[in-house]
């Protein structure tokens, strides 16, 4: 799976968690870009991503996420076994 495929799956998770089929997510997307992205939805999103990809983020990794791209790259690294 490459980062484009990961982003597509993450986008589908965003649409479900935020209950908004019109959300467009790109690597550069930040919480400021999505009205529904508050702390509660952020926590739910992290949980859904971890469950979907069967991974666990470390606190340090999550604190380093500046945008969706950071999350996608971390997912990719975890799936590659890095």
GROMACS .gro file of N, CA and C in nm, residues 5-71:
model
  201
    5UNK      N    1  -0.289   0.548  -0.145
    5UNK     CA    2  -0.394   0.456  -0.098
    5UNK      C    3  -0.426   0.479   0.049
    6UNK      N    4  -0.322   0.505   0.128
    6UNK     CA    5  -0.344   0.534   0.270
    6UNK      C    6  -0.427   0.660   0.285
    7UNK      N    7  -0.393   0.764   0.208
    7UNK     CA    8  -0.468   0.890   0.214
    7UNK      C    9  -0.613   0.868   0.177
    8UNK      N   10  -0.640   0.787   0.077
    8UNK     CA   11  -0.778   0.759   0.036
    8UNK      C   12  -0.855   0.691   0.149
    9UNK      N   13  -0.792   0.597   0.217
    9UNK     CA   14  -0.858   0.529   0.328
    9UNK      C   15  -0.877   0.623   0.447
   10UNK      N   16  -0.778   0.707   0.473
   10UNK     CA   17  -0.789   0.805   0.581
   10UNK      C   18  -0.901   0.904   0.550
   11UNK      N   19  -0.914   0.944   0.425
   11UNK     CA   20  -1.021   1.035   0.384
   11UNK      C   21  -1.158   0.974   0.413
   12UNK      N   22  -1.173   0.846   0.381
   12UNK     CA   23  -1.300   0.778   0.409
   12UNK      C   24  -1.328   0.775   0.560
   13UNK      N   25  -1.223   0.756   0.640
   13UNK     CA   26  -1.241   0.758   0.785
   13UNK      C   27  -1.281   0.897   0.834
   14UNK      N   28  -1.220   1.001   0.779
   14UNK     CA   29  -1.258   1.138   0.815
   14UNK      C   30  -1.406   1.162   0.786
   15UNK      N   31  -1.450   1.121   0.669
   15UNK     CA   32  -1.590   1.142   0.631
   15UNK      C   33  -1.684   1.073   0.729
   16UNK      N   34  -1.646   0.952   0.772
   16UNK     CA   35  -1.731   0.879   0.866
   16UNK      C   36  -1.727   0.940   1.005
   17UNK      N   37  -1.607   0.967   1.057
   17UNK     CA   38  -1.594   1.021   1.194
   17UNK      C   39  -1.658   1.158   1.204
   18UNK      N   40  -1.635   1.243   1.105
   18UNK     CA   41  -1.688   1.379   1.109
   18UNK      C   42  -1.829   1.389   1.051
   19UNK      N   43  -1.883   1.275   1.007
   19UNK     CA   44  -2.018   1.269   0.953
   19UNK      C   45  -2.041   1.376   0.846
   20UNK      N   46  -1.945   1.384   0.753
   20UNK     CA   47  -1.952   1.484   0.647
   20UNK      C   48  -1.892   1.424   0.519
   21UNK      N   49  -1.978   1.389   0.426
   21UNK     CA   50  -1.933   1.328   0.301
   21UNK      C   51  -1.862   1.426   0.208
   22UNK      N   52  -1.866   1.554   0.241
   22UNK     CA   53  -1.808   1.656   0.153
   22UNK      C   54  -1.668   1.699   0.196
   23UNK      N   55  -1.614   1.637   0.299
   23UNK     CA   56  -1.479   1.671   0.344
   23UNK      C   57  -1.379   1.628   0.238
   24UNK      N   58  -1.293   1.720   0.202
   24UNK     CA   59  -1.181   1.690   0.112
   24UNK      C   60  -1.054   1.694   0.195
   25UNK      N   61  -0.983   1.582   0.199
   25UNK     CA   62  -0.862   1.573   0.280
   25UNK      C   63  -0.742   1.557   0.188
   26UNK      N   64  -0.641   1.638   0.212
   26UNK     CA   65  -0.516   1.631   0.137
   26UNK      C   66  -0.401   1.617   0.238
   27UNK      N   67  -0.284   1.592   0.188
   27UNK     CA   68  -0.168   1.577   0.277
   27UNK      C   69  -0.146   1.703   0.360
   28UNK      N   70  -0.183   1.819   0.306
   28UNK     CA   71  -0.159   1.946   0.375
   28UNK      C   72  -0.272   1.986   0.470
   29UNK      N   73  -0.381   1.909   0.475
   29UNK     CA   74  -0.497   1.942   0.556
   29UNK      C   75  -0.461   1.944   0.704
   30UNK      N   76  -0.508   2.050   0.773
   30UNK     CA   77  -0.488   2.063   0.917
   30UNK      C   78  -0.624   2.076   0.986
   31UNK      N   79  -0.623   2.073   1.117
   31UNK     CA   80  -0.747   2.088   1.193
   31UNK      C   81  -0.815   2.221   1.163
   32UNK      N   82  -0.738   2.322   1.129
   32UNK     CA   83  -0.796   2.453   1.098
   32UNK      C   84  -0.879   2.450   0.970
   33UNK      N   85  -0.858   2.350   0.886
   33UNK     CA   86  -0.927   2.341   0.757
   33UNK      C   87  -1.064   2.274   0.765
   34UNK      N   88  -1.092   2.206   0.877
   34UNK     CA   89  -1.217   2.130   0.891
   34UNK      C   90  -1.291   2.177   1.016
   35UNK      N   91  -1.408   2.237   0.994
   35UNK     CA   92  -1.484   2.294   1.105
   35UNK      C   93  -1.513   2.194   1.216
   36UNK      N   94  -1.543   2.070   1.178
   36UNK     CA   95  -1.583   1.969   1.276
   36UNK      C   96  -1.466   1.911   1.356
   37UNK      N   97  -1.343   1.948   1.321
   37UNK     CA   98  -1.224   1.888   1.381
   37UNK      C   99  -1.194   1.955   1.514
   38UNK      N  100  -1.255   1.901   1.619
   38UNK     CA  101  -1.227   1.948   1.755
   38UNK      C  102  -1.154   1.836   1.830
   39UNK      N  103  -1.128   1.857   1.958
   39UNK     CA  104  -1.050   1.759   2.034
   39UNK      C  105  -1.121   1.625   2.046
   40UNK      N  106  -1.252   1.626   2.059
   40UNK     CA  107  -1.327   1.501   2.070
   40UNK      C  108  -1.321   1.422   1.939
   41UNK      N  109  -1.344   1.489   1.828
   41UNK     CA  110  -1.336   1.422   1.699
   41UNK      C  111  -1.193   1.381   1.665
   42UNK      N  112  -1.097   1.457   1.713
   42UNK     CA  113  -0.957   1.421   1.691
   42UNK      C  114  -0.927   1.287   1.759
   43UNK      N  115  -0.972   1.273   1.882
   43UNK     CA  116  -0.951   1.148   1.956
   43UNK      C  117  -1.021   1.032   1.887
   44UNK      N  118  -1.144   1.055   1.842
   44UNK     CA  119  -1.218   0.951   1.771
   44UNK      C  120  -1.147   0.914   1.640
   45UNK      N  121  -1.094   1.014   1.572
   45UNK     CA  122  -1.026   0.989   1.445
   45UNK      C  123  -0.900   0.904   1.466
   46UNK      N  124  -0.822   0.938   1.566
   46UNK     CA  125  -0.701   0.861   1.596
   46UNK      C  126  -0.739   0.715   1.625
   47UNK      N  127  -0.842   0.695   1.706
   47UNK     CA  128  -0.886   0.560   1.739
   47UNK      C  129  -0.930   0.483   1.616
   48UNK      N  130  -1.004   0.548   1.527
   48UNK     CA  131  -1.051   0.481   1.404
   48UNK      C  132  -0.933   0.446   1.312
   49UNK      N  133  -0.837   0.536   1.302
   49UNK     CA  134  -0.720   0.510   1.218
   49UNK      C  135  -0.641   0.392   1.274
   50UNK      N  136  -0.619   0.392   1.405
   50UNK     CA  137  -0.545   0.282   1.467
   50UNK      C  138  -0.617   0.149   1.445
   51UNK      N  139  -0.747   0.149   1.463
   51UNK     CA  140  -0.825   0.027   1.444
   51UNK      C  141  -0.823  -0.019   1.298
   52UNK      N  142  -0.846   0.074   1.207
   52UNK     CA  143  -0.854   0.042   1.064
   52UNK      C  144  -0.723  -0.018   1.012
   53UNK      N  145  -0.612   0.041   1.051
   53UNK     CA  146  -0.482  -0.003   1.000
   53UNK      C  147  -0.412  -0.103   1.093
   54UNK      N  148  -0.475  -0.136   1.205
   54UNK     CA  149  -0.418  -0.229   1.304
   54UNK      C  150  -0.280  -0.183   1.349
   55UNK      N  151  -0.273  -0.056   1.388
   55UNK     CA  152  -0.148   0.003   1.436
   55UNK      C  153  -0.176   0.076   1.566
   56UNK      N  154  -0.070   0.120   1.633
   56UNK     CA  155  -0.080   0.205   1.752
   56UNK      C  156   0.016   0.320   1.736
   57UNK      N  157  -0.034   0.442   1.757
   57UNK     CA  158   0.053   0.559   1.756
   57UNK      C  159   0.110   0.580   1.896
   58UNK      N  160   0.234   0.622   1.902
   58UNK     CA  161   0.294   0.664   2.028
   58UNK      C  162   0.254   0.810   2.050
   59UNK      N  163   0.248   0.850   2.176
   59UNK     CA  164   0.211   0.988   2.209
   59UNK      C  165   0.302   1.087   2.136
   60UNK      N  166   0.430   1.059   2.134
   60UNK     CA  167   0.526   1.148   2.068
   60UNK      C  168   0.493   1.164   1.920
   61UNK      N  169   0.451   1.054   1.855
   61UNK     CA  170   0.413   1.061   1.714
   61UNK      C  171   0.292   1.151   1.695
   62UNK      N  172   0.191   1.129   1.779
   62UNK     CA  173   0.067   1.209   1.765
   62UNK      C  174   0.093   1.356   1.789
   63UNK      N  175   0.178   1.388   1.885
   63UNK     CA  176   0.208   1.528   1.912
   63UNK      C  177   0.285   1.592   1.797
   64UNK      N  178   0.349   1.511   1.715
   64UNK     CA  179   0.424   1.562   1.601
   64UNK      C  180   0.341   1.582   1.475
   65UNK      N  181   0.216   1.535   1.476
   65UNK     CA  182   0.131   1.551   1.359
   65UNK      C  183   0.095   1.699   1.340
   66UNK      N  184   0.145   1.758   1.232
   66UNK     CA  185   0.111   1.897   1.200
   66UNK      C  186   0.001   1.904   1.094
   67UNK      N  187  -0.014   1.793   1.019
   67UNK     CA  188  -0.116   1.785   0.915
   67UNK      C  189  -0.146   1.639   0.884
   68UNK      N  190  -0.239   1.615   0.795
   68UNK     CA  191  -0.276   1.479   0.760
   68UNK      C  192  -0.158   1.404   0.699
   69UNK      N  193  -0.075   1.473   0.624
   69UNK     CA  194   0.041   1.410   0.564
   69UNK      C  195   0.134   1.347   0.666
   70UNK      N  196   0.152   1.413   0.780
   70UNK     CA  197   0.235   1.356   0.886
   70UNK      C  198   0.175   1.225   0.935
   71UNK      N  199   0.044   1.221   0.948
   71UNK     CA  200  -0.024   1.099   0.991
   71UNK      C  201  -0.008   0.990   0.885
   0.00000   0.00000   0.00000
